[in-house]
Structure formats: structure tokens, C-alpha cells
JSON list of C-alpha atoms in Angstrom, two decimals:
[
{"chain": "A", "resi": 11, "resn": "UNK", "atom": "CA", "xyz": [56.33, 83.14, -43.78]},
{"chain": "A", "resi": 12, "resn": "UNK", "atom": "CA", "xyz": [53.70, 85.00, -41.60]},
{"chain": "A", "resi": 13, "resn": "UNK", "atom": "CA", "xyz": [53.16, 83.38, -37.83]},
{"chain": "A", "resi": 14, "resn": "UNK", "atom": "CA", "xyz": [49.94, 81.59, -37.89]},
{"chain": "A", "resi": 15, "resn": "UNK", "atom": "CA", "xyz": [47.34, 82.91, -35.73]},
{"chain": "A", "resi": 16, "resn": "UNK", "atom": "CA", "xyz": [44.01, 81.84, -34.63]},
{"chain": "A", "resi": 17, "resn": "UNK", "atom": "CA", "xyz": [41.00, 83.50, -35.89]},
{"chain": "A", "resi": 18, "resn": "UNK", "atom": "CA", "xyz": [37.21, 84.04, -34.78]},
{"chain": "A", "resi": 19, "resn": "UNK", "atom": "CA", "xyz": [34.81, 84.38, -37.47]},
{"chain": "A", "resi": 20, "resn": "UNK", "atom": "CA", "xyz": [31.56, 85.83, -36.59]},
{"chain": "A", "resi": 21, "resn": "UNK", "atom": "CA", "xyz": [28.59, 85.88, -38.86]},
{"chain": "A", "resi": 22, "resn": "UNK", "atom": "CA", "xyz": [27.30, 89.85, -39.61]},
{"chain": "A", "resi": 23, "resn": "UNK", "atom": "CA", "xyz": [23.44, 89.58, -38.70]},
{"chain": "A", "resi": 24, "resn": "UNK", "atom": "CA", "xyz": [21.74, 88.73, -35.35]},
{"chain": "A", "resi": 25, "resn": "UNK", "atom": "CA", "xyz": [26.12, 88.24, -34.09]},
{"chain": "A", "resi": 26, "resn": "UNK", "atom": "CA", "xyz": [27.27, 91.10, -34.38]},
{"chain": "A", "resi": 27, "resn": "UNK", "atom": "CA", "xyz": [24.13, 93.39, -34.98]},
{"chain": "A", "resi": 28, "resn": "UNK", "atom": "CA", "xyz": [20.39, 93.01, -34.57]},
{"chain": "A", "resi": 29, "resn": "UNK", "atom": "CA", "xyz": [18.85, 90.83, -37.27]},
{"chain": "A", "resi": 30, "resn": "UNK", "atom": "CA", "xyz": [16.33, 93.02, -38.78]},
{"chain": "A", "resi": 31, "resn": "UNK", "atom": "CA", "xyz": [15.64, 90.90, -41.52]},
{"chain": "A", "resi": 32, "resn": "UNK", "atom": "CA", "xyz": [17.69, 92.94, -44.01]},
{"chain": "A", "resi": 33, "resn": "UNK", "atom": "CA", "xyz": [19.62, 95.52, -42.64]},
{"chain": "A", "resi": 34, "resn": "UNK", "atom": "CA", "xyz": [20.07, 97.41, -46.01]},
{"chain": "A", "resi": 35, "resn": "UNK", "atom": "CA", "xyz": [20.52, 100.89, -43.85]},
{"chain": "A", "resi": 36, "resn": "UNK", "atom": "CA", "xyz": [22.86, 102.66, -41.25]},
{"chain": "A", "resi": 37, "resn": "UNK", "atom": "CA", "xyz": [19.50, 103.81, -39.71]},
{"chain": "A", "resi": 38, "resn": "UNK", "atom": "CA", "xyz": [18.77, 100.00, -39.09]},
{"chain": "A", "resi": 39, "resn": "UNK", "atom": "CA", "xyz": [22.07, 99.10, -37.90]},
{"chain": "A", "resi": 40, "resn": "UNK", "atom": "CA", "xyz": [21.52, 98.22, -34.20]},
{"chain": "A", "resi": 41, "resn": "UNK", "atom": "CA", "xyz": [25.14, 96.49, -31.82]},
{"chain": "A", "resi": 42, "resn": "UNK", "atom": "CA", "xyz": [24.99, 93.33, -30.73]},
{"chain": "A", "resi": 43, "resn": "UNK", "atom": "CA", "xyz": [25.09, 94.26, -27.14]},
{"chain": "A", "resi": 44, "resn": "UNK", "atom": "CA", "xyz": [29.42, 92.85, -26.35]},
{"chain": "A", "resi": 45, "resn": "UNK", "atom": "CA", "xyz": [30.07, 92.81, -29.93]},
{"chain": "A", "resi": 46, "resn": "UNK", "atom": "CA", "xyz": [32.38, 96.02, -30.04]},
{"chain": "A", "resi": 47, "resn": "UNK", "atom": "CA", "xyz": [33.76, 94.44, -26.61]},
{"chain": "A", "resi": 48, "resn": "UNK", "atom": "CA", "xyz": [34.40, 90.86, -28.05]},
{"chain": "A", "resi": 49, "resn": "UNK", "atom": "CA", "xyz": [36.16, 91.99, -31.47]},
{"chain": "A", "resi": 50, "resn": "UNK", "atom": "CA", "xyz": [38.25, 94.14, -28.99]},
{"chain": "A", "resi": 51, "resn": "UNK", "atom": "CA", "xyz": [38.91, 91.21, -27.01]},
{"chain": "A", "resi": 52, "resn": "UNK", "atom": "CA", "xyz": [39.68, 88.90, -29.55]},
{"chain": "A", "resi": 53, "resn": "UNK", "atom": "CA", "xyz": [42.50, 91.19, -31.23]},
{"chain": "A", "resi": 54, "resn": "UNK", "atom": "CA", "xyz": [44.03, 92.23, -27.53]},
{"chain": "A", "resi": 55, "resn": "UNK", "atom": "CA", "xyz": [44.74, 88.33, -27.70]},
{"chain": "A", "resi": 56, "resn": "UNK", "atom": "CA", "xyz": [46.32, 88.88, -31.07]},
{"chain": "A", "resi": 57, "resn": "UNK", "atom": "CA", "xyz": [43.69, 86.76, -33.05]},
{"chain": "A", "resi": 58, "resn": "UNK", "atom": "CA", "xyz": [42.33, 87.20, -36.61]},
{"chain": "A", "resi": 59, "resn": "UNK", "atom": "CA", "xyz": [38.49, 88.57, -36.54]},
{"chain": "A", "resi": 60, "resn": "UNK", "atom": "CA", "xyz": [36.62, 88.43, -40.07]},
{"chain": "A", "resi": 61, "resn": "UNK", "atom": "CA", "xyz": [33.41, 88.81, -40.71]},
{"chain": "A", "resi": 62, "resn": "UNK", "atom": "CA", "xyz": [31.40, 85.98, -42.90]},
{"chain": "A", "resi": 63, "resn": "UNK", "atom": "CA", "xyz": [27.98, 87.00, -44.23]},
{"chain": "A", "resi": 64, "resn": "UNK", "atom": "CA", "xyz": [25.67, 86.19, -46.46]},
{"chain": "A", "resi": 65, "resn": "UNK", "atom": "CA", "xyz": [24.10, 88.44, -48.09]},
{"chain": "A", "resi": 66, "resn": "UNK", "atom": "CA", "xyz": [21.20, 87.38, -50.57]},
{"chain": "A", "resi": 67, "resn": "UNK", "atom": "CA", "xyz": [18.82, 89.95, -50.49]},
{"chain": "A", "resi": 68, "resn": "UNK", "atom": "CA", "xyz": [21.41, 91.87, -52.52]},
{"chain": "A", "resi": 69, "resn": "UNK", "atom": "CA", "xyz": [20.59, 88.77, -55.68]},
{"chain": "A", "resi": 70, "resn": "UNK", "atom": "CA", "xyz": [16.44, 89.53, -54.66]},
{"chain": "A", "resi": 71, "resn": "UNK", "atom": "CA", "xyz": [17.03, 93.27, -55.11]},
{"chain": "A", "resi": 72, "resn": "UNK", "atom": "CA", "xyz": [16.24, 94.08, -52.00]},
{"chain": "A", "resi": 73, "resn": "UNK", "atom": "CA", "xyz": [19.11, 96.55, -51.53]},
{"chain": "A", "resi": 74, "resn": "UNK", "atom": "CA", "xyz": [22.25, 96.89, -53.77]},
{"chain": "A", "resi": 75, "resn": "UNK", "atom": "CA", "xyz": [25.90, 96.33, -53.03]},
{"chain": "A", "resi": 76, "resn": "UNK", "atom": "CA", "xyz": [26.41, 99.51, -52.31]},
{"chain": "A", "resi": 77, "resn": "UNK", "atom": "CA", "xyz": [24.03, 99.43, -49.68]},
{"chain": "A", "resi": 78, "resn": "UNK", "atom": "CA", "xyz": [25.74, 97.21, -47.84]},
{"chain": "A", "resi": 79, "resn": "UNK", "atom": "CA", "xyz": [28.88, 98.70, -48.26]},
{"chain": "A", "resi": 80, "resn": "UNK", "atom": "CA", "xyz": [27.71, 101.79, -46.65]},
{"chain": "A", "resi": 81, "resn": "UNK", "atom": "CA", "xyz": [26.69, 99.47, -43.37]},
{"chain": "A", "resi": 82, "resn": "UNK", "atom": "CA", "xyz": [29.76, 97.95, -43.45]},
{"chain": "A", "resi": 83, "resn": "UNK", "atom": "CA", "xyz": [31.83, 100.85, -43.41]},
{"chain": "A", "resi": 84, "resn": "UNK", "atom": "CA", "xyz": [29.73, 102.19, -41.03]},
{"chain": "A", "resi": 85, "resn": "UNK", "atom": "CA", "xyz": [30.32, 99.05, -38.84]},
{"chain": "A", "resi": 86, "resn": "UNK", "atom": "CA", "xyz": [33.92, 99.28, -39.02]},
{"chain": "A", "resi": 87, "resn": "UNK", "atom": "CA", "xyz": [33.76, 102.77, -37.98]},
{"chain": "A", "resi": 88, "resn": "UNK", "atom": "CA", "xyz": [32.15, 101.57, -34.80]},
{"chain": "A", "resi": 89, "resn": "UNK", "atom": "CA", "xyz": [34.66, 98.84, -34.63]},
{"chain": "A", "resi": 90, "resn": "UNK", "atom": "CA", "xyz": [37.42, 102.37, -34.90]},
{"chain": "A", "resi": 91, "resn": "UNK", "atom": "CA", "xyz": [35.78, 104.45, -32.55]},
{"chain": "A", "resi": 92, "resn": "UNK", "atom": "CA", "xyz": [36.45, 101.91, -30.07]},
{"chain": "A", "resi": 93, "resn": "UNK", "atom": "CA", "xyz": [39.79, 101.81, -30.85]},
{"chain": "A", "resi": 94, "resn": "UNK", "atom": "CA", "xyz": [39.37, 97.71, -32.50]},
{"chain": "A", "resi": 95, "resn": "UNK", "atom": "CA", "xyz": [38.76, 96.29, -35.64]},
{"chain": "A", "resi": 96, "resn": "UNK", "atom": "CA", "xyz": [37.74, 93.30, -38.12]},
{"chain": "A", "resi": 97, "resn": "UNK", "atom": "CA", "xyz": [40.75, 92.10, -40.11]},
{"chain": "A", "resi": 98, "resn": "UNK", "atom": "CA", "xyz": [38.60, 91.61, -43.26]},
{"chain": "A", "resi": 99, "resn": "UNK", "atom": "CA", "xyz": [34.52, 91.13, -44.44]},
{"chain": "A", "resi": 100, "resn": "UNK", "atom": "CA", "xyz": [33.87, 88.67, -46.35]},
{"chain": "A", "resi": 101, "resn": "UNK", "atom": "CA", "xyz": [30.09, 88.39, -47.99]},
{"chain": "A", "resi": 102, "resn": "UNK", "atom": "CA", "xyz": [28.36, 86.44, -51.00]},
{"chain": "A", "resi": 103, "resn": "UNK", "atom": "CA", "xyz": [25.40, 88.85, -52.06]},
{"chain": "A", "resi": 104, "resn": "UNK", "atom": "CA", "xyz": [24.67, 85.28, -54.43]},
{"chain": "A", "resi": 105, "resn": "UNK", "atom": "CA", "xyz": [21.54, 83.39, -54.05]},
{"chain": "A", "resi": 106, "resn": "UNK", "atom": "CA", "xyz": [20.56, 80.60, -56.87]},
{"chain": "A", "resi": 107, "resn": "UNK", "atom": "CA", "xyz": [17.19, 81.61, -56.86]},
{"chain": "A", "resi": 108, "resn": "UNK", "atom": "CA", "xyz": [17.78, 85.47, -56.65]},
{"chain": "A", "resi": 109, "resn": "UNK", "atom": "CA", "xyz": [15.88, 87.41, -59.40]},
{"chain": "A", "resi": 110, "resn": "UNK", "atom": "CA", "xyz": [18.73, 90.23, -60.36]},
{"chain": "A", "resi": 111, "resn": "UNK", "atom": "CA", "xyz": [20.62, 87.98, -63.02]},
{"chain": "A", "resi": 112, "resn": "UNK", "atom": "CA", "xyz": [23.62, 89.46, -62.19]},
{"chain": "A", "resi": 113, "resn": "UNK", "atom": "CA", "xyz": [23.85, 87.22, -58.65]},
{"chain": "A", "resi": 114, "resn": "UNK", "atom": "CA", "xyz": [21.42, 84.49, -59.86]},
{"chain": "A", "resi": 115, "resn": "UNK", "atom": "CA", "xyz": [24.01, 81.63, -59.06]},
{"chain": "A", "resi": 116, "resn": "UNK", "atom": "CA", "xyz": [24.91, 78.62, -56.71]},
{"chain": "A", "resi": 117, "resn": "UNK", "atom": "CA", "xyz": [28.13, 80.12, -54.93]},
{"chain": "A", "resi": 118, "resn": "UNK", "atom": "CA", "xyz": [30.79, 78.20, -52.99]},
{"chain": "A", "resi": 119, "resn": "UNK", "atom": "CA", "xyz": [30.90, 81.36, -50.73]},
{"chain": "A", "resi": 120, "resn": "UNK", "atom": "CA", "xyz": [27.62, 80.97, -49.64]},
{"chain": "A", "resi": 121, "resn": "UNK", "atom": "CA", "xyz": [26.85, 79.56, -46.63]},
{"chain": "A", "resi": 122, "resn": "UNK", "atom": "CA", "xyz": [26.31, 76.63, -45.61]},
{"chain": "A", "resi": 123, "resn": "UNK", "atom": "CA", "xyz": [29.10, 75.71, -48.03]},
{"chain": "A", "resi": 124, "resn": "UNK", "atom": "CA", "xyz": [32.99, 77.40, -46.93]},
{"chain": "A", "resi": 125, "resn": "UNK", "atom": "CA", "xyz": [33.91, 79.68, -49.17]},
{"chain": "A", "resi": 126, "resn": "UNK", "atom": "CA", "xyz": [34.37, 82.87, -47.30]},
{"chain": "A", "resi": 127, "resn": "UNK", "atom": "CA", "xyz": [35.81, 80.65, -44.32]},
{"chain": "A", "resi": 128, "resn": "UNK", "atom": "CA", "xyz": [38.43, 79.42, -46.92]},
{"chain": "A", "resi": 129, "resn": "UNK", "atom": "CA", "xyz": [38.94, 82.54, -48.64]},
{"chain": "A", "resi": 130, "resn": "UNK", "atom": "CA", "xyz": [40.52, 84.20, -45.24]},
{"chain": "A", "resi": 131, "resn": "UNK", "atom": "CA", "xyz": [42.05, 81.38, -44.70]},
{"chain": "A", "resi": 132, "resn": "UNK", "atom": "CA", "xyz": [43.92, 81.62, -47.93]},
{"chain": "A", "resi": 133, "resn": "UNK", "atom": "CA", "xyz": [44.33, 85.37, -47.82]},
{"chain": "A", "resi": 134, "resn": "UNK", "atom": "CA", "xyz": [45.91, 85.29, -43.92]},
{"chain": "A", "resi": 135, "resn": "UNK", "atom": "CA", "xyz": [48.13, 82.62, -41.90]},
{"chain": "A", "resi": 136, "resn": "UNK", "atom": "CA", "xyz": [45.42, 81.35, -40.03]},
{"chain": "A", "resi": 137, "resn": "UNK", "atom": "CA", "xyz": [45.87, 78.72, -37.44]},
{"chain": "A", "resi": 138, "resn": "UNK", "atom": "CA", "xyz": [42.92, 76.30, -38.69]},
{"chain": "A", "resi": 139, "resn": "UNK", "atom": "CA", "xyz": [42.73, 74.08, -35.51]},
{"chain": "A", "resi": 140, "resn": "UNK", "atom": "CA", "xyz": [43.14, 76.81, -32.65]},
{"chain": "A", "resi": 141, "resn": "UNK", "atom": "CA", "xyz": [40.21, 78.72, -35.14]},
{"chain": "A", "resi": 142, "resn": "UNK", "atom": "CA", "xyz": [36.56, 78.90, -34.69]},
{"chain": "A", "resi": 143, "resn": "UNK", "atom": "CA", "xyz": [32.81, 80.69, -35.93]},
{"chain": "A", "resi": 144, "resn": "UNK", "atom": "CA", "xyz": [30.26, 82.17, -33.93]},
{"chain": "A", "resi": 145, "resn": "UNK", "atom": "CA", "xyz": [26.41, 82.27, -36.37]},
{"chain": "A", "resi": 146, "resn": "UNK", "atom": "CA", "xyz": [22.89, 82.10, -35.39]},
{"chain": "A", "resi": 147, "resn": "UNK", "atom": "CA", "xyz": [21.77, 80.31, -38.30]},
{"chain": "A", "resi": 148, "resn": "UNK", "atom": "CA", "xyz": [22.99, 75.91, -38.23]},
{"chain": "A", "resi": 149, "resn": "UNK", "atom": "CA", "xyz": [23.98, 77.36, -41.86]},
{"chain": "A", "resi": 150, "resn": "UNK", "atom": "CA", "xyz": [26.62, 79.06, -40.51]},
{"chain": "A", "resi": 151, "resn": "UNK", "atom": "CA", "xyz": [27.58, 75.92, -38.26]},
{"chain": "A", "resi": 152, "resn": "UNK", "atom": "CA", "xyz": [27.90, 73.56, -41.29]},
{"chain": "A", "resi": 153, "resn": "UNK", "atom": "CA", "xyz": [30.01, 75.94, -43.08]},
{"chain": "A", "resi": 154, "resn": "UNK", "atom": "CA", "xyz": [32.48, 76.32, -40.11]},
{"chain": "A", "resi": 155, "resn": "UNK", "atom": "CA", "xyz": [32.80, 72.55, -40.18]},
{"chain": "A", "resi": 156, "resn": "UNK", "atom": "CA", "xyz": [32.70, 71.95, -43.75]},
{"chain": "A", "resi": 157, "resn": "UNK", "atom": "CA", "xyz": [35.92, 74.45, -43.51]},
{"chain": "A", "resi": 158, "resn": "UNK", "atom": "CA", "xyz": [37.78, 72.35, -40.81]},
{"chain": "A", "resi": 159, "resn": "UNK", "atom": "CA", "xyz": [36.82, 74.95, -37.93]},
{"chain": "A", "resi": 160, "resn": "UNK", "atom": "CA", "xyz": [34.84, 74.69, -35.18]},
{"chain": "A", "resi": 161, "resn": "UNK", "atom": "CA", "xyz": [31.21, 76.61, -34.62]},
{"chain": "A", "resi": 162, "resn": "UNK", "atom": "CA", "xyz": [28.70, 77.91, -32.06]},
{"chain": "A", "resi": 163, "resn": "UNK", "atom": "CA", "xyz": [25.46, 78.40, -32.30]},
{"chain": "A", "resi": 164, "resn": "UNK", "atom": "CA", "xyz": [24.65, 82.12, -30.80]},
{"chain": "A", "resi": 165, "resn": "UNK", "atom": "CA", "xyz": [21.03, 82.44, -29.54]},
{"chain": "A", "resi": 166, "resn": "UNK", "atom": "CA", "xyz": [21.34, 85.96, -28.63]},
{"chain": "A", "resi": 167, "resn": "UNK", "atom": "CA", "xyz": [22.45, 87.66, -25.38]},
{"chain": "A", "resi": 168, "resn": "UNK", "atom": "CA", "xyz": [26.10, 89.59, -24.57]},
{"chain": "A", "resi": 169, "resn": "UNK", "atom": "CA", "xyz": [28.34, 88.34, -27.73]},
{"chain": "A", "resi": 170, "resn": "UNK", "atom": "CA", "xyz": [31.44, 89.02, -25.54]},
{"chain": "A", "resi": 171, "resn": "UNK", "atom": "CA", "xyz": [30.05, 86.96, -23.17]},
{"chain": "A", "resi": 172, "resn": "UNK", "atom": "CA", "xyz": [29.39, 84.07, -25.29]},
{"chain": "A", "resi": 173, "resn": "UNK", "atom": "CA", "xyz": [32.55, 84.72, -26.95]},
{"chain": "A", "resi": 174, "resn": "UNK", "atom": "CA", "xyz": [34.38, 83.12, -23.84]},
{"chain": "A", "resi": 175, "resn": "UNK", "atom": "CA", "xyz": [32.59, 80.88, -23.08]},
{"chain": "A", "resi": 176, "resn": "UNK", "atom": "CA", "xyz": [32.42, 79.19, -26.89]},
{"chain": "A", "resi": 177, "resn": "UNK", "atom": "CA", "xyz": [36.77, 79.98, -26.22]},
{"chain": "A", "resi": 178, "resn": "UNK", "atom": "CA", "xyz": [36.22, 77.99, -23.00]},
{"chain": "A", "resi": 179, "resn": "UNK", "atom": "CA", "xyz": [34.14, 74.95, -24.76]},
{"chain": "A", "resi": 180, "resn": "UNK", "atom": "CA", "xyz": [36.62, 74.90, -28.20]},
{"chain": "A", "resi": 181, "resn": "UNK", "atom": "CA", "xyz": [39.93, 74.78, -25.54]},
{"chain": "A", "resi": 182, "resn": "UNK", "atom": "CA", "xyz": [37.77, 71.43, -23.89]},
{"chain": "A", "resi": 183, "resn": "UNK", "atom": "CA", "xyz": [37.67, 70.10, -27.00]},
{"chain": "A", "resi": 184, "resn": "UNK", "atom": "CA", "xyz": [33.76, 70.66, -27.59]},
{"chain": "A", "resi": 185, "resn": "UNK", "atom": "CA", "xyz": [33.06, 72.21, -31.37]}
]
């Protein structure tokens, strides 16, 4: 059996890029200024780094799947350039209100509930207790809990930054 590691999940929109309310487009893609610089970080220190995002506007037809898998492959080119990477994306494009029938549905994966958390968890050794989520939303918060991990509540500023110092707070036992 794979050595368990720790991982740092960050939520997709206003963590690791600008929240433009949906970013449906590479045009609209805008860094999180340190985001390139923590994921870097983070896997120089031999962690897991996945990314956990809902995505809803995908059930509202806002943009389609394949939308977002252009910005996410876009992202992870960034992520290359710079020589770093995620280990895996995880997103729910399900909303139970959403009008395209196709994602109109109450999903485990979304958050607030674990889902995606659990999913990497399953899919990679992960060291649960040394693990932890960065989101700006308390969604994203409860669904780090709800999956045994602990979370921070990003406000904006230098990810990489606040990266260490959430590091700093989990080590002293603050979640």
C-alpha cells in the first residue's frame, strides 16, 4: 500500500482565481495572486493538491461542461508552465434547483456536503488528520469538516501567503 500523504484542497473560484461570478471562459480566468506559488509549495513538501469546486451554473445553463473543461485545462497549463501541478479536479456541475434536467439533482458532491473531499480521499492515500481545505464560501468550510478535515476561510489576499499561515494554525491545533 501507497504512503499516506497529507493533502491541501483548495476551492477553484475566488482561491485559486478571481471570482467573477462564473468564470465560464479562459478570457475570464484571472490568478489568485500566490496561487501558482502555493500549489508549488505544497507539492515541493510532497503533499496531495486537488481542486474541489462547485460548479452549478453548469445545471442553470449558464455554460456547459465543456466550458469548464477548457478553463480547467487551461488552469493546469498554468499550474505546468510553472513547472507544478494539481493532483486531481474534482467538481459537481449539480444544483437541485438547476433548470437543464440533465444536473437537476441534490448531489453528495456538492458542497457543503463531502463528496469531492471523500472522493480523493478514496481515489489517493491521503493522510486525513495531517489534511486540510482552503474556500471562501463557509460552504466550503462545512464540507471540509463534514469530511473529517480541517478548513480556512480565505478572504482574499496572497493565497501562498495564507497558505502558511492556515499550515501554521492546523500544526497548533486550530481548524
Amino acid at each position: 500500500m501507497a504512503e499516506l500523504k497529507p493533502a491541501l484542497f483548495l476551492d477553484r473560484d475566488g482561491v485559486i482565481n478571481v471570482d467573477r461570478g462564473y468564470v465560464a471562459r479562459v478570457e475570464d480566468w484571472e490568478w489568485m495572486p500566490g496561487a501558482i506559488d502555493c500549489v508549488a509549495t505544497y507539492k515541493a513538501r510532497d503533499w496531495y493538491v486537488f481542486v474541489v469546486t462547485n460548479q452549478s451554473a453548469i445545471a442553470f445553463d449558464h455554460y456547459s461542461e465543456d466550458d469548464m473543461t477548457r478553463v480547467h485545462d487551461h488552469m493546469r497549463a498554468g499550474f505546468e508552465a510553472a513547472g507544478t501541478g494539481v493532483d486531481g479536479i474534482y467538481f459537481c456541475p449539480y444544483h437541485q434547483d438547476g433548470t437543464n434536467p440533465r444536473y437537476r439533482k441534490d448531489s453528495f458532491d456538492r458542497k457543503p456536503k463531502p463528496g469531492m473531499i471523500l472522493q480523493a480521499m478514496a481515489d489517493f492515500p491521503v493522510k486525513r488528520e495531517a489534511s486540510f481545505l482552503i474556500g471562501d464560501k463557509p460552504t466550503d468550510i462545512q464540507a471540509a469538516h463534514a469530511a473529517g478535515i480541517g478548513g480556512f476561510l480565505f478572504k482574499g489576499g496572497n493565497l501562498a501567503n495564507y497558505a502558511e499561515w492556515a499550515l501554521a494554525s492546523f500544526e497548533d491545533g486550530v481548524r
